[in-house]
CSV table of C-alpha atoms in Angstrom, one decimal:
chain,number,residue,atom,x,y,z
A,1,MET,CA,0.1,0.5,0.5
A,2,GLU,CA,1.2,3.9,0.0
A,3,TRP,CA,0.8,5.5,2.0
A,4,VAL,CA,1.7,9.8,2.6
A,5,GLU,CA,3.6,11.4,4.9
A,6,VAL,CA,1.0,13.9,6.3
A,7,SER,CA,3.4,16.8,8.5
A,8,VAL,CA,2.6,20.2,10.4
A,9,GLU,CA,5.3,22.8,11.0
A,10,THR,CA,4.4,24.8,15.1
A,11,LYS,CA,5.6,25.3,18.0
A,12,THR,CA,6.6,22.4,20.6
A,13,GLU,CA,3.5,24.3,23.4
A,14,ALA,CA,1.0,23.8,20.3
A,15,ALA,CA,1.6,19.6,19.6
A,16,ASP,CA,-1.5,18.3,21.3
A,17,LEU,CA,-3.7,20.3,18.9
A,18,VAL,CA,-2.1,19.7,16.8
A,19,THR,CA,-2.4,16.0,17.5
A,20,ALA,CA,-5.6,16.3,18.3
A,21,ALA,CA,-6.3,17.7,14.9
A,22,PHE,CA,-4.9,14.5,12.9
A,23,THR,CA,-7.0,12.4,15.4
A,24,ASP,CA,-10.0,14.4,14.2
A,25,ILE,CA,-9.7,12.4,10.9
A,26,GLY,CA,-8.8,9.0,11.1
A,27,ALA,CA,-5.2,9.3,11.9
A,28,GLY,CA,-4.2,6.3,13.8
A,29,GLY,CA,-1.4,8.3,15.6
A,30,VAL,CA,1.5,10.6,15.9
A,31,GLU,CA,4.8,11.3,15.0
A,32,ILE,CA,5.8,14.1,17.7
A,33,ASP,CA,10.1,14.8,15.8
A,34,ASP,CA,10.8,18.0,18.7
A,35,PRO,CA,14.4,18.6,19.0
A,36,ALA,CA,15.0,19.9,22.3
A,37,LEU,CA,13.8,16.5,23.3
A,38,ILE,CA,15.7,14.4,20.5
A,39,ASN,CA,19.6,16.1,22.3
A,40,ALA,CA,18.2,15.1,25.8
A,41,TYR,CA,17.9,11.3,24.3
A,42,ILE,CA,21.4,11.3,22.8
A,43,ASP,CA,22.8,13.4,26.0
A,44,GLU,CA,21.8,9.9,28.1
A,45,GLY,CA,23.2,8.0,25.6
A,46,ARG,CA,19.7,6.3,24.3
A,47,TRP,CA,20.6,2.7,22.1
A,48,ASP,CA,17.1,3.9,19.9
A,49,TYR,CA,19.5,7.4,19.4
A,50,ARG,CA,22.2,7.2,19.5
A,51,ASP,CA,23.8,6.8,15.4
A,52,MET,CA,21.6,10.2,15.5
A,53,GLU,CA,22.9,14.0,15.2
A,54,ARG,CA,22.5,16.8,18.0
A,55,LYS,CA,20.2,19.5,16.0
A,56,PRO,CA,19.6,23.1,16.8
A,57,GLU,CA,16.3,23.9,19.2
A,58,THR,CA,14.1,26.4,17.9
A,59,GLY,CA,11.2,25.8,20.2
A,60,MET,CA,9.1,24.1,16.9
A,61,VAL,CA,9.0,20.9,16.0
A,62,VAL,CA,7.4,18.6,13.2
A,63,VAL,CA,3.6,16.3,14.1
A,64,ARG,CA,3.4,14.3,11.5
A,65,SER,CA,1.2,11.1,10.6
A,66,TYR,CA,0.9,8.5,7.8
A,67,LEU,CA,-2.7,8.8,5.9
A,68,ALA,CA,-3.6,5.6,2.8
A,69,ASN,CA,-3.1,7.7,-0.2
A,70,ASP,CA,-6.7,6.8,-1.3
A,71,GLY,CA,-10.0,8.6,-2.4
A,72,GLU,CA,-10.2,10.5,1.1
A,73,LEU,CA,-6.7,12.1,0.8
A,74,ASP,CA,-7.7,15.0,0.3
A,75,GLY,CA,-10.3,15.1,2.1
A,76,LYS,CA,-8.5,14.4,4.8
A,77,VAL,CA,-5.7,17.6,4.3
A,78,ARG,CA,-9.0,20.0,3.7
A,79,THR,CA,-9.7,18.8,6.8
A,80,LEU,CA,-6.2,19.5,8.7
A,81,LYS,CA,-5.3,22.9,6.9
A,82,ALA,CA,-9.1,23.6,8.0
A,83,SER,CA,-8.9,22.8,11.9
A,84,LEU,CA,-5.8,24.6,12.0
A,85,GLU,CA,-7.2,27.3,10.4
A,86,TYR,CA,-10.1,28.1,12.6
A,87,MET,CA,-8.0,27.4,16.2
A,88,LYS,CA,-5.4,30.5,14.5
A,89,GLU,CA,-9.0,32.2,14.8
A,90,ARG,CA,-9.8,30.9,17.6
A,91,GLY,CA,-5.8,32.5,19.0
A,92,ALA,CA,-3.9,29.3,19.6
A,93,ASP,CA,-0.6,29.9,18.1
A,94,LEU,CA,0.8,27.5,16.0
A,95,GLY,CA,2.6,29.1,14.6
A,96,THR,CA,4.1,28.5,11.2
A,97,ALA,CA,1.1,25.6,11.3
A,98,LYS,CA,2.3,24.7,8.4
A,99,VAL,CA,1.6,21.5,5.8
A,100,SER,CA,3.7,19.7,3.3
A,101,THR,CA,2.7,16.2,2.6
A,102,ASN,CA,5.5,13.2,1.1
A,103,ILE,CA,4.6,10.0,-0.7
A,104,ARG,CA,6.1,7.0,1.0
A,105,ASN,CA,5.3,3.5,0.9
A,106,ASP,CA,5.4,0.3,3.2
A,107,GLU,CA,8.9,-0.2,2.0
A,108,ASP,CA,9.6,3.1,3.1
A,109,TRP,CA,8.3,3.5,6.6
A,110,VAL,CA,9.4,0.0,7.7
A,111,ASP,CA,13.6,0.8,6.8
A,112,ASN,CA,12.4,3.9,8.7
A,113,TRP,CA,11.6,2.9,11.8
A,114,LYS,CA,14.7,-0.2,11.1
A,115,LYS,CA,16.8,3.2,11.8
A,116,TYR,CA,16.4,3.8,15.2
A,117,PHE,CA,14.8,1.5,17.1
A,118,HIS,CA,16.7,-1.1,18.6
A,119,THR,CA,16.4,-3.7,21.4
A,120,ASP,CA,15.5,-1.2,24.7
A,121,LYS,CA,14.7,-2.4,28.7
A,122,VAL,CA,12.2,-0.1,29.9
A,123,GLY,CA,11.6,-0.8,33.0
A,124,LYS,CA,12.7,-3.4,36.1
A,125,ASN,CA,12.0,-6.8,33.5
A,126,LEU,CA,9.9,-5.4,29.5
A,127,VAL,CA,12.6,-6.2,27.2
A,128,ILE,CA,11.6,-4.2,23.8
A,129,GLN,CA,12.5,-6.5,21.2
A,130,PRO,CA,12.3,-5.3,17.2
A,131,SER,CA,10.6,-8.6,15.9
A,132,TRP,CA,14.0,-8.5,12.9
A,133,GLU,CA,16.5,-8.5,15.7
A,134,GLU,CA,18.4,-11.0,18.2
A,135,TYR,CA,19.2,-10.9,21.6
A,136,GLU,CA,20.0,-12.9,24.2
A,137,VAL,CA,17.1,-13.4,26.7
A,138,GLN,CA,18.2,-12.8,30.2
A,139,PRO,CA,16.6,-15.2,32.9
A,140,ASP,CA,13.8,-11.6,34.2
A,141,ASP,CA,13.3,-10.2,30.9
A,142,ILE,CA,10.2,-10.3,30.0
A,143,VAL,CA,10.6,-8.9,26.4
A,144,LEU,CA,7.8,-8.1,24.0
A,145,ARG,CA,8.9,-8.2,20.0
A,146,LEU,CA,8.1,-5.4,18.0
A,147,ASP,CA,6.7,-4.6,15.0
A,148,PRO,CA,5.4,-0.8,15.3
A,149,GLY,CA,4.2,-1.2,10.8
A,150,ALA,CA,2.6,2.1,10.5
A,151,ALA,CA,0.4,1.4,13.3
A,152,PHE,CA,3.6,3.6,15.7
A,153,GLY,CA,3.8,2.3,19.4
A,154,THR,CA,7.7,1.0,19.5
A,155,GLY,CA,7.6,1.7,23.7
A,156,THR,CA,10.5,3.9,23.7
A,157,HIS,CA,8.4,6.6,23.5
A,158,PRO,CA,7.8,8.6,27.0
A,159,THR,CA,4.2,8.4,26.6
A,160,THR,CA,4.5,4.3,26.2
A,161,SER,CA,7.4,3.7,28.2
A,162,MET,CA,5.8,6.0,31.8
A,163,CYS,CA,3.1,3.1,30.7
A,164,LEU,CA,5.5,0.4,30.4
A,165,ARG,CA,7.0,1.1,33.5
A,166,ALA,CA,3.5,1.5,35.9
A,167,LEU,CA,2.4,-1.6,34.1
A,168,GLU,CA,4.9,-3.8,35.6
A,169,GLU,CA,3.6,-2.3,39.0
A,170,LEU,CA,-0.5,-1.6,38.6
A,171,VAL,CA,-0.9,-5.7,36.0
A,172,LYS,CA,-1.7,-8.6,38.9
A,173,PRO,CA,-2.3,-12.4,38.5
A,174,ASP,CA,-6.4,-12.9,36.6
A,175,MET,CA,-6.1,-9.3,35.9
A,176,THR,CA,-9.2,-7.7,33.4
A,177,VAL,CA,-7.3,-5.0,31.4
A,178,PHE,CA,-8.8,-3.5,28.7
A,179,ASP,CA,-6.3,-1.3,26.6
A,180,VAL,CA,-8.1,1.6,24.5
A,181,GLY,CA,-6.3,3.0,21.0
A,182,THR,CA,-3.7,0.2,21.0
A,183,GLY,CA,-1.8,1.2,18.3
A,184,SER,CA,0.7,-2.0,17.8
A,185,GLY,CA,-0.9,-3.9,21.2
A,186,VAL,CA,2.5,-3.0,23.0
A,187,LEU,CA,0.8,-2.3,26.2
A,188,ALA,CA,-1.8,-5.4,26.0
A,189,ILE,CA,0.8,-7.7,24.9
A,190,ALA,CA,3.1,-5.8,28.1
A,191,ALA,CA,-0.2,-6.0,30.3
A,192,ALA,CA,-0.8,-9.7,29.1
A,193,LYS,CA,2.8,-10.9,29.7
A,194,LEU,CA,3.2,-9.9,33.0
A,195,GLY,CA,0.4,-11.4,34.3
A,196,ALA,CA,-3.3,-10.5,32.8
A,197,SER,CA,-5.7,-13.3,32.4
A,198,LYS,CA,-7.4,-11.3,29.8
A,199,VAL,CA,-6.6,-8.7,27.6
A,200,VAL,CA,-9.6,-6.9,25.7
A,201,ALA,CA,-7.2,-4.3,22.8
A,202,ALA,CA,-8.9,-1.7,20.3
A,203,ASP,CA,-8.1,1.1,18.3
A,204,TYR,CA,-9.9,3.6,15.7
A,205,ASP,CA,-8.1,2.6,13.3
A,206,ALA,CA,-7.4,-1.3,11.3
A,207,THR,CA,-4.8,-0.4,10.5
A,208,ALA,CA,-3.4,-0.1,14.2
A,209,VAL,CA,-5.9,-3.0,15.1
A,210,LYS,CA,-3.8,-5.5,11.9
A,211,SER,CA,-0.3,-4.3,13.3
A,212,ALA,CA,-1.4,-5.6,17.2
A,213,LYS,CA,-3.2,-9.3,15.9
A,214,PHE,CA,0.2,-10.0,14.3
A,215,ASN,CA,2.7,-8.6,17.6
A,216,SER,CA,0.2,-9.8,19.7
A,217,ALA,CA,0.7,-13.9,17.6
A,218,GLU,CA,4.2,-13.1,18.2
A,219,ASN,CA,4.3,-12.9,21.0
A,220,GLY,CA,2.2,-15.9,22.2
A,221,THR,CA,-0.4,-13.7,23.7
A,222,GLU,CA,-4.1,-14.2,21.5
A,223,SER,CA,-5.5,-15.8,23.8
A,224,ILE,CA,-5.5,-13.9,26.8
A,225,ILE,CA,-6.5,-10.7,24.1
A,226,GLU,CA,-8.3,-9.5,22.2
A,227,ILE,CA,-7.9,-7.2,19.6
A,228,LYS,CA,-11.0,-5.2,17.7
A,229,GLN,CA,-11.9,-1.4,16.2
A,230,SER,CA,-13.5,0.6,18.3
A,231,ASP,CA,-13.5,4.9,19.4
A,232,LEU,CA,-12.6,4.2,22.6
A,233,LEU,CA,-14.3,2.3,24.9
A,234,LYS,CA,-17.7,2.4,22.6
A,235,GLU,CA,-17.5,-1.5,21.3
A,236,PHE,CA,-16.3,-2.8,24.7
A,237,SER,CA,-18.8,-4.8,27.0
A,238,GLY,CA,-18.4,-5.0,30.9
A,239,LYS,CA,-15.7,-3.5,33.5
A,240,ALA,CA,-12.0,-4.2,33.6
A,241,LYS,CA,-9.7,-3.2,36.7
A,242,LEU,CA,-7.6,-2.1,34.8
A,243,ILE,CA,-8.4,0.4,31.7
A,244,THR,CA,-5.2,2.2,29.8
A,245,ALA,CA,-5.4,4.5,27.7
A,246,ASN,CA,-2.1,5.9,25.5
A,247,LEU,CA,-4.1,8.6,23.5
A,248,ILE,CA,-3.6,12.9,23.5
A,249,ALA,CA,-5.4,14.6,26.6
A,250,ASP,CA,-8.4,15.7,24.7
A,251,LEU,CA,-9.3,11.8,24.2
A,252,VAL,CA,-8.7,10.8,27.8
A,253,ILE,CA,-10.7,14.2,28.6
A,254,ARG,CA,-13.8,11.6,27.0
A,255,LEU,CA,-12.5,8.7,27.9
A,256,PHE,CA,-13.4,10.3,31.5
A,257,ASP,CA,-17.3,10.7,30.0
A,258,GLU,CA,-17.2,6.7,29.5
A,259,LEU,CA,-15.7,5.1,32.3
A,260,ASP,CA,-18.2,4.3,34.7
A,261,ASP,CA,-19.5,2.0,32.7
A,262,HIS,CA,-16.8,-0.5,32.3
A,263,LEU,CA,-14.0,1.1,35.4
A,264,GLU,CA,-14.8,-2.0,38.0
A,265,LYS,CA,-15.2,-1.5,42.0
A,266,GLY,CA,-11.7,0.0,43.0
A,267,GLY,CA,-10.3,-0.3,39.2
A,268,ARG,CA,-8.0,2.5,38.2
A,269,LEU,CA,-7.8,4.4,35.0
A,270,LEU,CA,-3.5,4.6,33.9
A,271,ALA,CA,-3.6,7.6,30.9
A,272,SER,CA,-0.6,8.7,28.9
A,273,GLY,CA,-0.5,10.7,26.5
A,274,ILE,CA,-1.7,14.2,28.1
A,275,ILE,CA,1.6,17.0,27.3
A,276,LEU,CA,2.5,18.9,29.9
A,277,SER,CA,0.2,22.2,28.7
A,278,ARG,CA,-2.5,20.5,28.8
A,279,GLU,CA,-2.0,18.8,32.6
A,280,GLU,CA,-4.7,21.3,34.8
A,281,ASP,CA,-7.6,21.0,31.6
A,282,VAL,CA,-7.1,16.4,32.3
A,283,VAL,CA,-7.4,17.7,36.5
A,284,ALA,CA,-10.7,19.8,35.5
A,285,ALA,CA,-11.7,17.3,34.0
A,286,ALA,CA,-11.3,14.6,35.9
A,287,LYS,CA,-12.6,16.5,39.4
A,288,LEU,CA,-15.8,17.1,37.5
A,289,HIS,CA,-16.6,13.7,37.1
A,290,GLY,CA,-15.5,12.8,40.6
A,291,LEU,CA,-12.2,12.0,39.7
A,292,PHE,CA,-8.9,11.9,41.9
A,293,ILE,CA,-5.4,10.7,40.7
A,294,VAL,CA,-3.6,8.2,43.0
A,295,GLN,CA,-0.3,8.9,40.5
A,296,ARG,CA,0.8,11.3,38.9
A,297,HIS,CA,4.9,10.4,36.3
A,298,GLU,CA,6.3,12.8,34.6
A,299,GLU,CA,8.8,12.1,31.8
A,300,LYS,CA,10.7,15.5,29.0
A,301,GLU,CA,6.5,17.8,28.6
A,302,TRP,CA,4.7,14.4,29.3
A,303,LEU,CA,2.6,12.8,31.3
A,304,ALA,CA,1.1,9.6,32.6
A,305,LEU,CA,-2.2,9.9,35.2
A,306,GLU,CA,-2.9,7.0,37.4
A,307,ILE,CA,-6.9,7.9,38.2
A,308,ILE,CA,-8.8,6.5,40.5
A,309,ARG,CA,-12.8,7.0,41.5
A,310,GLU,CA,-12.9,9.3,45.0
A,311,GLU,CA,-15.7,7.3,46.1
A,312,ASP,CA,-12.3,4.6,46.0
A,313,ARG,CA,-9.6,6.5,47.8
């Protein structure tokens, strides 16, 4: 399949707004090319950034996504541009908000990830291993084999790695876990390998669903994980003790409306993908829904929040 890389240049603090605009046109996920974040990772010696050169820090980032080159593409790009213009008219400082497109194909996408995606230990025991790399497993390792494909989600981005570390503490034997916005399926697979007896994972994007199913099979977790297409929790039935949602701030806030029907008494929501500048919005919305934040994780400009009901405090 042929893909089109759609990119928006914007200010760092506006990345979440641009991400929301991509989500509204049905994008399965985004990359955020942030020079400051990349430079910090290079300085820390992270394996997946060790071969990259430092970039000048300008206060600007590039938010990009990959859309199928089909009959809906032109309409989606027009809608994206209109959404950005609307935001600017309402006072949002997006910087240039320049939109650019570049035709890619599946081979280009895979090769792009393979350059920078290497085996990485992201928690006490969890190890992310690209499916094309060899790795000598250590006695306490819990290895997640991934091929992110066009669905995004290598597990190394702060929004995901914070969730993975939290899951090592939160997942208990025989627990039911719901994973909203599963992407490559990395959080669902981690939950299954950490001892959950049932995991239901879903994504709005059909490509992500296909990728998550492939990765679940690679990890031998098909008997534990059910994967489907869904807008947030709309296609889920029953309740879970733990719900993971690595989304963006606006979608996390929307998710609060659906928790009563799907979160068990005493259950917990692990919400990530929240840029620091939107923390107050998420916290305020949580309070309005009778929710309480019990744990806050922060890495770079990103947040992951562990949330429970007020009555469960």
